[in-house]
Tab-separated table of C-alpha atoms and ligand atoms in Angstrom:
chain	number	residue	atom	x	y	z
A	1	MET	CA	0.000	0.000	0.000
A	2	SER	CA	1.391	3.350	-0.961
A	3	VAL	CA	0.854	7.059	-1.267
A	4	VAL	CA	1.701	8.497	-4.677
A	5	ARG	CA	2.543	12.164	-4.885
A	6	LEU	CA	3.092	14.101	-8.093
A	7	GLU	CA	4.796	17.460	-7.629
A	8	HIS	CA	4.815	19.989	-10.459
A	9	LEU	CA	5.124	17.105	-12.893
A	10	THR	CA	5.774	18.364	-16.420
A	11	LYS	CA	6.377	16.698	-19.764
A	12	VAL	CA	7.498	18.524	-22.867
A	13	PHE	CA	8.017	16.160	-25.807
A	14	PRO	CA	10.992	16.728	-28.113
A	15	GLY	CA	8.706	18.231	-30.790
A	16	GLY	CA	7.724	20.939	-28.277
A	17	THR	CA	4.306	19.608	-27.212
A	18	THR	CA	3.660	20.301	-23.530
A	19	ALA	CA	1.665	17.171	-22.740
A	20	VAL	CA	1.640	17.598	-18.951
A	21	ASP	CA	1.901	21.019	-17.368
A	22	ASP	CA	2.815	21.558	-13.698
A	23	PHE	CA	0.660	18.676	-12.468
A	24	THR	CA	0.438	18.359	-8.670
A	25	LEU	CA	-1.703	15.680	-7.041
A	26	THR	CA	-1.606	13.253	-4.108
A	27	VAL	CA	-3.187	9.813	-4.411
A	28	ALA	CA	-3.968	8.526	-0.924
A	29	ASP	CA	-3.018	5.109	0.364
A	30	GLY	CA	-5.499	2.540	-0.938
A	31	GLU	CA	-7.386	5.124	-2.972
A	32	PHE	CA	-8.939	4.498	-6.400
A	33	LEU	CA	-8.259	7.747	-8.225
A	34	VAL	CA	-9.644	8.241	-11.724
A	35	LEU	CA	-7.816	10.591	-14.073
A	36	VAL	CA	-10.313	11.760	-16.684
A	37	GLY	CA	-10.163	14.155	-19.611
A	38	PRO	CA	-10.645	14.348	-23.361
A	39	SER	CA	-8.442	12.480	-25.800
A	40	GLY	CA	-4.955	13.965	-26.088
A	41	CYS	CA	-5.099	15.882	-22.781
A	42	GLY	CA	-2.070	14.091	-21.304
A	43	LYS	CA	-3.588	11.247	-19.255
A	44	SER	CA	-1.413	8.468	-20.640
A	45	THR	CA	1.671	10.633	-20.341
A	46	VAL	CA	1.001	11.182	-16.611
A	47	LEU	CA	0.553	7.446	-16.121
A	48	ARG	CA	3.625	6.527	-18.149
A	49	MET	CA	5.737	8.937	-16.108
A	50	ILE	CA	4.490	7.347	-12.865
A	51	ALA	CA	5.377	3.922	-14.257
A	52	GLY	CA	8.790	5.165	-15.392
A	53	LEU	CA	8.101	4.444	-19.074
A	54	GLU	CA	8.492	8.130	-19.886
A	55	ASP	CA	11.015	10.561	-18.377
A	56	ALA	CA	9.651	13.655	-16.676
A	57	SER	CA	10.851	17.004	-18.070
A	58	GLY	CA	10.316	18.579	-14.665
A	59	GLY	CA	8.860	17.933	-11.248
A	60	ASP	CA	8.895	14.895	-9.043
A	61	ILE	CA	7.143	11.594	-8.427
A	62	LEU	CA	7.183	10.337	-4.845
A	63	VAL	CA	6.010	6.959	-3.602
A	64	ASP	CA	5.588	6.902	0.165
A	65	GLY	CA	7.578	10.083	0.371
A	66	GLU	CA	10.530	8.717	-1.560
A	67	PRO	CA	11.400	10.348	-4.902
A	68	VAL	CA	11.344	7.649	-7.604
A	69	THR	CA	11.547	10.031	-10.551
A	70	ASP	CA	14.927	8.698	-11.605
A	71	TRP	CA	14.253	5.034	-10.859
A	72	ALA	CA	13.939	2.418	-13.594
A	73	PRO	CA	10.413	1.044	-14.123
A	74	LYS	CA	11.116	-2.315	-12.526
A	75	GLU	CA	12.558	-0.700	-9.399
A	76	ARG	CA	9.318	1.170	-8.778
A	77	ASP	CA	7.171	-1.910	-8.159
A	78	ILE	CA	4.260	-0.406	-10.053
A	79	ALA	CA	2.041	-2.509	-12.329
A	80	MET	CA	0.362	-1.061	-15.390
A	81	VAL	CA	-2.596	-2.444	-17.338
A	82	PHE	CA	-2.929	-1.042	-20.847
A	83	GLN	CA	-5.836	-0.595	-23.203
A	84	ASN	CA	-4.127	-2.966	-25.611
A	85	TYR	CA	-3.390	-5.648	-23.064
A	86	ALA	CA	-0.781	-7.614	-24.985
A	87	LEU	CA	-0.807	-11.183	-23.711
A	88	TYR	CA	1.876	-13.610	-24.799
A	89	PRO	CA	0.014	-15.583	-27.487
A	90	HIS	CA	2.084	-18.766	-27.169
A	91	MET	CA	1.608	-18.973	-23.398
A	92	THR	CA	-1.385	-20.346	-21.522
A	93	VAL	CA	-3.407	-18.186	-19.155
A	94	ARG	CA	-1.499	-19.757	-16.262
A	95	GLN	CA	1.871	-18.932	-17.844
A	96	ASN	CA	0.785	-15.417	-18.776
A	97	MET	CA	-0.374	-14.717	-15.255
A	98	GLY	CA	2.663	-16.297	-13.619
A	99	PHE	CA	5.259	-14.729	-15.889
A	100	ALA	CA	6.166	-11.838	-13.596
A	101	LEU	CA	6.595	-14.255	-10.687
A	102	LYS	CA	8.851	-16.478	-12.789
A	103	LEU	CA	11.009	-13.480	-13.666
A	104	ARG	CA	11.369	-12.822	-9.963
A	105	HIS	CA	12.311	-16.423	-9.240
A	106	VAL	CA	9.329	-17.011	-6.976
A	107	PRO	CA	9.323	-20.792	-6.195
A	108	LYS	CA	6.995	-22.649	-8.550
A	109	ALA	CA	4.644	-24.011	-5.868
A	110	GLU	CA	4.197	-20.533	-4.393
A	111	ALA	CA	3.715	-18.959	-7.839
A	112	ASP	CA	1.101	-21.587	-8.735
A	113	ARG	CA	-0.746	-20.906	-5.511
A	114	GLN	CA	-0.854	-17.158	-6.170
A	115	VAL	CA	-1.956	-17.586	-9.775
A	116	GLN	CA	-4.667	-20.001	-8.670
A	117	GLU	CA	-5.966	-17.580	-6.066
A	118	ILE	CA	-6.172	-14.602	-8.421
A	119	ALA	CA	-7.635	-16.763	-11.211
A	120	GLN	CA	-10.343	-17.915	-8.822
A	121	LEU	CA	-11.139	-14.360	-7.925
A	122	LEU	CA	-11.331	-13.268	-11.561
A	123	GLY	CA	-13.382	-16.261	-12.687
A	124	LEU	CA	-10.507	-17.605	-14.749
A	125	ALA	CA	-9.880	-20.842	-12.858
A	126	GLU	CA	-11.435	-22.993	-15.598
A	127	LEU	CA	-9.431	-21.270	-18.306
A	128	LEU	CA	-5.909	-21.570	-16.927
A	129	ASP	CA	-4.721	-23.988	-19.599
A	130	ARG	CA	-6.159	-22.086	-22.539
A	131	LYS	CA	-4.181	-19.797	-24.804
A	132	PRO	CA	-5.304	-16.192	-25.418
A	133	ALA	CA	-6.628	-16.999	-28.910
A	134	ALA	CA	-9.252	-19.241	-27.279
A	135	LEU	CA	-10.565	-16.478	-24.982
A	136	SER	CA	-13.190	-13.765	-25.424
A	137	GLY	CA	-12.213	-10.088	-25.225
A	138	GLY	CA	-13.480	-9.814	-21.671
A	139	GLN	CA	-11.598	-12.928	-20.587
A	140	ARG	CA	-8.377	-11.628	-22.124
A	141	GLN	CA	-8.806	-8.341	-20.334
A	142	ARG	CA	-9.303	-10.237	-17.098
A	143	VAL	CA	-6.087	-12.191	-17.698
A	144	ALA	CA	-4.236	-8.911	-18.254
A	145	MET	CA	-5.661	-7.637	-14.978
A	146	GLY	CA	-4.745	-10.898	-13.236
A	147	ARG	CA	-1.227	-10.713	-14.579
A	148	ALA	CA	-0.821	-7.302	-12.964
A	149	MET	CA	-2.472	-8.448	-9.729
A	150	VAL	CA	-0.334	-11.513	-9.025
A	151	ARG	CA	2.612	-9.194	-8.712
A	152	GLN	CA	0.985	-7.555	-5.691
A	153	PRO	CA	2.446	-4.202	-6.693
A	154	ARG	CA	2.584	-1.125	-4.495
A	155	VAL	CA	0.578	0.786	-7.079
A	156	PHE	CA	-1.750	-0.129	-9.956
A	157	LEU	CA	-1.906	2.019	-13.051
A	158	MET	CA	-4.655	1.354	-15.573
A	159	ASP	CA	-4.844	3.109	-18.907
A	160	GLU	CA	-8.349	2.835	-20.378
A	161	PRO	CA	-8.373	-0.899	-19.680
A	162	LEU	CA	-12.034	-1.365	-20.566
A	163	SER	CA	-12.287	0.698	-23.731
A	164	ASN	CA	-11.918	-2.283	-26.070
A	165	LEU	CA	-14.853	-4.108	-24.494
A	166	ASP	CA	-18.470	-3.870	-25.586
A	167	ALA	CA	-20.833	-1.760	-23.485
A	168	LYS	CA	-22.409	-4.560	-21.470
A	169	LEU	CA	-19.099	-6.187	-20.616
A	170	ARG	CA	-17.701	-2.806	-19.664
A	171	VAL	CA	-20.423	-2.394	-17.040
A	172	SER	CA	-19.785	-5.805	-15.514
A	173	MET	CA	-16.004	-5.294	-15.572
A	174	ARG	CA	-16.503	-1.963	-13.817
A	175	ALA	CA	-18.358	-3.726	-11.026
A	176	GLU	CA	-15.639	-6.363	-10.893
A	177	LEU	CA	-12.892	-3.755	-10.663
A	178	SER	CA	-14.672	-2.051	-7.779
A	179	ARG	CA	-15.043	-5.367	-5.993
A	180	LEU	CA	-11.370	-6.222	-6.465
A	181	HIS	CA	-10.352	-2.830	-5.218
A	182	GLN	CA	-12.537	-3.173	-2.127
A	183	ARG	CA	-10.778	-6.416	-1.375
A	184	TYR	CA	-7.119	-5.551	-2.037
A	185	ARG	CA	-7.092	-1.765	-1.600
A	186	VAL	CA	-4.033	-1.306	-3.755
A	187	THR	CA	-3.491	2.389	-4.512
A	188	THR	CA	-4.782	2.778	-8.073
A	189	VAL	CA	-4.631	5.462	-10.738
A	190	TYR	CA	-7.169	4.689	-13.446
A	191	VAL	CA	-7.254	6.639	-16.696
A	192	THR	CA	-10.349	7.060	-18.829
A	193	HIS	CA	-11.889	9.591	-21.212
A	194	ASP	CA	-15.358	8.381	-20.190
A	195	GLN	CA	-16.971	10.520	-17.499
A	196	VAL	CA	-19.526	7.831	-16.628
A	197	GLU	CA	-16.705	5.389	-15.955
A	198	ALA	CA	-15.001	8.061	-13.854
A	199	MET	CA	-18.156	8.788	-11.836
A	200	THR	CA	-18.875	5.137	-11.130
A	201	LEU	CA	-15.340	3.955	-10.313
A	202	GLY	CA	-13.520	6.777	-8.607
A	203	ASP	CA	-13.174	7.438	-4.894
A	204	ARG	CA	-11.979	10.744	-6.258
A	205	ILE	CA	-11.712	12.061	-9.774
A	206	ALA	CA	-8.990	14.311	-11.161
A	207	VAL	CA	-10.075	16.194	-14.281
A	208	ILE	CA	-7.309	17.141	-16.691
A	209	ASP	CA	-7.490	19.385	-19.743
A	210	ARG	CA	-4.583	20.311	-21.997
A	211	GLY	CA	-2.090	18.869	-19.560
A	212	ARG	CA	-3.355	20.863	-16.587
A	213	LEU	CA	-5.203	19.634	-13.542
A	214	GLN	CA	-8.607	21.349	-13.494
A	215	GLN	CA	-10.137	19.973	-10.318
A	216	VAL	CA	-9.922	16.979	-8.044
A	217	GLY	CA	-12.733	15.768	-5.808
A	218	THR	CA	-15.359	13.134	-5.200
A	219	PRO	CA	-17.753	12.438	-8.077
A	220	GLU	CA	-20.428	14.351	-6.220
A	221	GLU	CA	-18.216	17.388	-5.599
A	222	LEU	CA	-17.288	17.624	-9.263
A	223	TYR	CA	-20.893	17.322	-10.350
A	224	ARG	CA	-22.365	19.705	-7.800
A	225	THR	CA	-19.613	22.303	-7.531
A	226	PRO	CA	-17.504	22.262	-10.688
A	227	ALA	CA	-14.551	24.636	-10.322
A	228	ASN	CA	-14.819	25.915	-13.854
A	229	ARG	CA	-16.739	25.724	-17.082
A	230	PHE	CA	-14.586	22.935	-18.467
A	231	VAL	CA	-15.303	20.609	-15.555
A	232	ALA	CA	-18.977	21.614	-15.590
A	233	GLY	CA	-19.273	20.725	-19.258
A	234	PHE	CA	-17.226	17.545	-19.019
A	235	MET	CA	-18.888	15.879	-16.039
A	236	GLY	CA	-22.511	14.917	-16.605
A	237	SER	CA	-24.257	13.478	-19.606
A	238	PRO	CA	-25.659	15.093	-21.659
A	239	SER	CA	-23.431	18.095	-21.023
A	240	MET	CA	-24.422	21.200	-19.130
A	241	ASN	CA	-26.011	23.900	-21.337
A	242	PHE	CA	-24.280	27.284	-21.410
A	243	ALA	CA	-25.249	30.798	-22.480
A	244	THR	CA	-23.694	34.193	-21.918
A	245	VAL	CA	-26.305	36.397	-20.258
A	246	THR	CA	-26.528	39.714	-18.465
A	247	LEU	CA	-28.069	39.824	-15.029
A	248	ARG	CA	-30.461	42.718	-14.501
A	249	GLY	CA	-32.102	44.367	-11.530
A	250	ARG	CA	-31.497	43.731	-7.911
A	251	ASP	CA	-34.675	42.584	-6.195
A	252	PRO	CA	-35.003	40.171	-7.725
A	253	VAL	CA	-32.068	39.768	-10.064
A	254	THR	CA	-33.378	38.598	-13.429
A	255	VAL	CA	-31.994	36.813	-16.438
A	256	THR	CA	-33.510	36.973	-19.922
A	257	LEU	CA	-33.365	33.900	-22.103
A	258	GLY	CA	-35.243	33.276	-25.336
A	259	GLY	CA	-37.164	36.533	-24.883
A	260	VAL	CA	-38.488	35.575	-21.436
A	261	THR	CA	-37.340	37.223	-18.219
A	262	PHE	CA	-36.777	34.842	-15.328
A	263	PRO	CA	-36.348	35.937	-11.714
A	264	LEU	CA	-33.367	34.570	-9.856
A	265	PRO	CA	-34.715	34.415	-6.303
A	266	ASP	CA	-32.236	35.112	-3.502
A	267	ALA	CA	-29.532	35.441	-6.143
A	268	LEU	CA	-26.898	37.052	-3.955
A	269	ALA	CA	-27.635	34.748	-1.023
A	270	ARG	CA	-27.287	31.689	-3.255
A	271	TRP	CA	-24.350	32.954	-5.285
A	272	PRO	CA	-22.506	35.545	-3.199
A	273	GLY	CA	-19.895	35.692	-5.964
A	274	LEU	CA	-22.425	37.173	-8.406
A	275	LEU	CA	-22.290	40.707	-6.998
A	276	PRO	CA	-19.533	41.991	-9.315
A	277	TYR	CA	-21.335	40.486	-12.318
A	278	LEU	CA	-24.625	42.361	-11.942
A	279	GLY	CA	-25.220	44.269	-15.175
A	280	ARG	CA	-22.284	42.523	-16.815
A	281	PRO	CA	-21.964	39.423	-18.935
A	282	VAL	CA	-21.765	36.137	-17.092
A	283	VAL	CA	-22.033	32.557	-18.337
A	284	ILE	CA	-25.036	30.661	-17.005
A	285	GLY	CA	-24.950	26.864	-16.970
A	286	LEU	CA	-28.044	24.684	-16.707
A	287	ARG	CA	-27.921	20.912	-16.607
A	288	PRO	CA	-30.359	19.029	-18.839
A	289	ALA	CA	-31.933	17.587	-15.691
A	290	ALA	CA	-32.885	21.070	-14.436
A	291	PHE	CA	-35.646	21.250	-17.088
A	292	ALA	CA	-39.160	19.875	-17.148
A	293	LEU	CA	-41.927	20.136	-19.721
A	294	ALA	CA	-44.388	22.854	-18.662
A	295	GLY	CA	-48.125	22.764	-19.260
A	296	PRO	CA	-49.808	25.096	-21.813
A	297	ALA	CA	-50.437	27.897	-19.268
A	298	PRO	CA	-47.601	27.629	-16.762
A	299	ALA	CA	-47.846	29.585	-13.501
A	300	THR	CA	-44.178	30.592	-13.676
A	301	PRO	CA	-42.174	31.875	-16.658
A	302	ALA	CA	-41.238	29.137	-19.102
A	303	LEU	CA	-38.841	28.930	-22.012
A	304	PRO	CA	-40.436	28.524	-25.443
A	305	VAL	CA	-38.468	26.038	-27.545
A	306	VAL	CA	-38.867	24.305	-30.874
A	307	PRO	CA	-37.422	20.790	-30.591
A	308	LEU	CA	-34.850	20.046	-33.284
A	309	GLY	CA	-34.428	16.515	-32.005
A	310	VAL	CA	-36.200	14.154	-29.622
A	311	GLU	CA	-34.277	11.180	-28.262
A	312	ALA	CA	-36.484	8.604	-26.544
A	313	LEU	CA	-34.216	6.655	-24.212
A	314	GLY	CA	-36.886	4.506	-22.611
A	315	ASP	CA	-37.007	5.933	-19.116
A	316	GLU	CA	-36.542	9.545	-20.197
A	317	LYS	CA	-36.528	11.744	-23.279
A	318	HIS	CA	-33.864	14.184	-24.393
A	319	LEU	CA	-35.107	17.281	-26.120
A	320	LEU	CA	-32.601	19.100	-28.344
A	321	PHE	CA	-33.181	22.729	-29.246
A	322	GLY	CA	-31.202	25.765	-30.371
A	323	ALA	CA	-29.517	27.635	-27.514
A	324	PRO	CA	-31.948	30.374	-26.445
A	325	ARG	CA	-31.058	33.921	-27.389
A	326	ALA	CA	-29.707	35.857	-24.433
A	327	ASP	CA	-31.400	39.241	-24.817
A	328	ASP	CA	-29.425	42.259	-23.799
A	329	THR	CA	-31.380	44.789	-25.807
A	330	GLU	CA	-34.195	45.269	-23.302
A	331	ALA	CA	-31.690	46.185	-20.636
A	332	THR	CA	-33.273	47.921	-17.673
A	333	GLY	CA	-30.516	47.557	-15.125
A	334	PRO	CA	-27.265	49.487	-14.916
A	335	ALA	CA	-25.169	49.259	-18.054
A	336	GLY	CA	-21.828	47.538	-17.745
A	337	ASP	CA	-18.575	49.294	-18.541
A	338	ASP	CA	-18.079	46.964	-21.448
A	339	GLY	CA	-20.656	48.698	-23.608
A	340	PRO	CA	-23.099	46.762	-25.772
A	341	ILE	CA	-22.692	43.013	-25.495
A	342	ALA	CA	-21.887	41.194	-28.696
A	343	VAL	CA	-24.128	38.292	-29.655
A	344	ASP	CA	-22.472	35.063	-28.627
A	345	GLU	CA	-22.203	33.539	-32.107
A	346	ALA	CA	-20.874	30.244	-30.885
A	347	ALA	CA	-23.725	29.910	-28.402
A	348	ALA	CA	-26.319	30.807	-31.006
A	349	SER	CA	-25.316	27.881	-33.180
A	350	GLN	CA	-25.213	25.466	-30.252
A	351	LEU	CA	-27.768	22.924	-29.225
A	352	TRP	CA	-29.157	22.723	-25.738
A	353	THR	CA	-30.501	19.533	-24.257
A	354	ALA	CA	-33.323	19.103	-21.760
A	355	LYS	CA	-34.163	15.853	-20.017
A	356	VAL	CA	-37.910	15.408	-19.808
A	357	ALA	CA	-40.126	12.591	-18.640
A	358	ALA	CA	-40.423	9.468	-20.780
A	359	HIS	CA	-44.133	10.111	-21.366
A	360	ALA	CA	-43.651	13.805	-22.250
A	361	ASP	CA	-45.689	14.639	-25.356
A	362	VAL	CA	-43.066	16.291	-27.557
A	363	SER	CA	-42.158	16.041	-31.205
A	364	ILE	CA	-39.706	17.628	-33.593
A	365	GLY	CA	-40.843	21.019	-34.852
A	366	ARG	CA	-43.805	21.387	-32.460
A	367	PRO	CA	-43.264	24.326	-30.060
A	368	ALA	CA	-43.047	23.387	-26.394
A	369	LEU	CA	-42.598	25.192	-23.097
A	370	LEU	CA	-39.867	24.232	-20.664
A	371	SER	CA	-39.803	25.233	-17.037
A	372	PHE	CA	-36.558	25.041	-15.176
A	373	ASP	CA	-35.209	25.477	-11.740
A	374	LEU	CA	-32.889	28.470	-11.763
A	375	GLY	CA	-31.869	27.497	-8.239
A	376	GLU	CA	-29.844	24.775	-9.947
A	377	ALA	CA	-28.044	27.199	-12.235
A	378	HIS	CA	-24.265	27.510	-12.256
A	379	PHE	CA	-22.428	30.708	-13.169
A	380	PHE	CA	-18.987	31.166	-14.690
A	381	ASP	CA	-16.743	34.086	-15.508
A	382	PRO	CA	-16.969	34.588	-19.294
A	383	ARG	CA	-13.256	35.298	-19.612
A	384	THR	CA	-11.561	32.848	-17.242
A	385	GLY	CA	-14.290	30.184	-17.039
A	386	GLU	CA	-13.881	30.088	-13.246
A	387	ALA	CA	-17.045	29.226	-11.334
A	388	VAL	CA	-18.779	32.073	-9.536
A	389	ALA	CA	-18.869	31.280	-5.833
A	390	ALA	CA	-22.103	29.743	-4.571
A	391	ALA	CA	-23.231	29.433	-0.978
A	392	PRO	CA	-22.552	26.013	0.540
A	393	ALA	CA	-25.209	23.558	-0.574
A	394	GLY	CA	-27.889	22.120	1.682
A	395	ALA	CA	-28.454	18.404	2.059
A	396	PRO	CA	-26.568	16.638	-0.692
A	397	GLU	CA	-28.451	14.312	-2.971
A	398	PRO	CA	-27.302	10.768	-3.537
A	399	VAL	CA	-24.604	10.599	-6.168
A	400	LEU	CA	-26.731	8.254	-8.267
A	401	ALA	CA	-28.875	11.202	-9.208
A	402	ALA	CA	-25.754	12.824	-10.559
A	403	VAL	CA	-24.932	9.877	-12.770
A	404	SER	CA	-28.317	9.063	-14.187
A	405	GLY	CA	-29.804	12.521	-14.110
A	406	ARG	CA	-33.061	13.387	-12.503
A	407	PRO	CA	-36.174	12.519	-14.451
A	408	GLY	CA	-38.638	15.356	-14.950
A	409	PRO	CA	-41.694	15.483	-12.685
B	501	ADP	N1	5.928	10.268	-27.862
B	501	ADP	C1	5.322	11.430	-28.100
B	501	ADP	N2	5.941	12.407	-28.824
B	501	ADP	C2	5.351	13.585	-29.059
B	501	ADP	N3	4.128	13.924	-28.618
B	501	ADP	C3	3.459	13.008	-27.891
B	501	ADP	C4	4.015	11.714	-27.601
B	501	ADP	N4	3.111	11.025	-26.854
B	501	ADP	C5	2.054	11.843	-26.702
B	501	ADP	N5	2.254	13.032	-27.314
B	501	ADP	C6	1.335	14.184	-27.324
B	501	ADP	O1	1.103	14.564	-25.986
B	501	ADP	C7	-0.253	14.912	-25.788
B	501	ADP	C8	-0.867	14.049	-24.705
B	501	ADP	O2	-0.907	12.708	-25.141
B	501	ADP	P1	-1.480	11.526	-24.247
B	501	ADP	O3	-0.853	11.591	-22.907
B	501	ADP	O4	-1.324	10.264	-25.013
B	501	ADP	O5	-3.027	11.935	-24.134
B	501	ADP	P2	-4.279	11.060	-23.632
B	501	ADP	O6	-3.790	9.791	-23.042
B	501	ADP	O7	-4.971	11.953	-22.645
B	501	ADP	O8	-5.139	10.840	-24.842
B	501	ADP	C9	-0.923	14.773	-27.143
B	501	ADP	O9	-0.924	16.031	-27.751
B	501	ADP	C10	-0.027	13.825	-27.878
B	501	ADP	O10	-0.088	14.040	-29.246
B	502	MG	MG1	-4.166	7.807	-23.614
């Protein structure tokens, strides 16, 4: 069991690409930490530097307080499972799994016992004499995992180990990984580009974008209080909807979207950080789950939309519509110093998504009214993307709601 600490870890490739930029993070003893981010953001490079397969250009890697940055891979006692889990094709499952033990001259009887134990655990006991060609994709992946596990390393590194499996197998392997981790509690850094995988597997999640750590926290923290617009848009499926708006008035503060003015009750109590943004542009973020289909004569203001797409997913529907216009022309509040606000061209061409109930009567092209809970809005600085400070939340909801979204009423 081990603590892994990365201090100002940096990687600049010879061509000049900065793949990892001043990355500082501590992975606690026995923790399952998921490193998540879009393709090309530097995840594999972080992992390969921890394993010693890639030299760091700067910074340090410490295992249990000891700098290992200059150690050879095999001195670090770290096991890595890759997406393309290359098994030795001419060896049986037993030989593949026992290979690392053989290299270390572990006595045969002891090695056999360890392989047997791990194989049992992974449901591979019946397959020990087969060769990889005679295994399914999921079984091969399990052998690759078993091969790393028999070593009983100080640290596990996994680089998108499930991405070659079909969706159903991926779900069952996720459950299996969690179970194995509960049992062995080996400190693990798990890389994925899939935010659902991150939410379901991680004790904590570290979000990385363009080589930089954006935020680290529990799945619930990242979902409920994203530190910036990138994290807000990355965690949650479908993504959070964004628009640049101008907040007007004071009591209440209002926001105008799609030609309708919505009050933002207790705005400054809920988002103390909003004060400097009154009368100035700010980015509002609304999750698809914050919407519900409103009746024909709603009691509260509702957003008129024309669905461009309707996705029936069985237990809910996703409604796709053009991002609502953020009207600044009818300004009544104090004008900002920035003068007239330019139309957000990018936003105008974007689609928003609302999650509505499975039985919601909606169809493409037929106007509909959406109500939404502005209390669930997030706000971000339009220039830096930093989240505007909100008051501490009340009773947290179970994290499951964060993963599956909340169905409309
Ligand atoms: N050996 C290499 N030489 C040059 N650039 C590389 C090398 N490996 C990765 N990169 C670049 O570094 C960045 C991060 O890559 P990588 O860590 O593989 O991302 P991820 O695993 O998040 O998809 C990318 O821009 C990639 O093109
Ligand atoms: Mg990668």
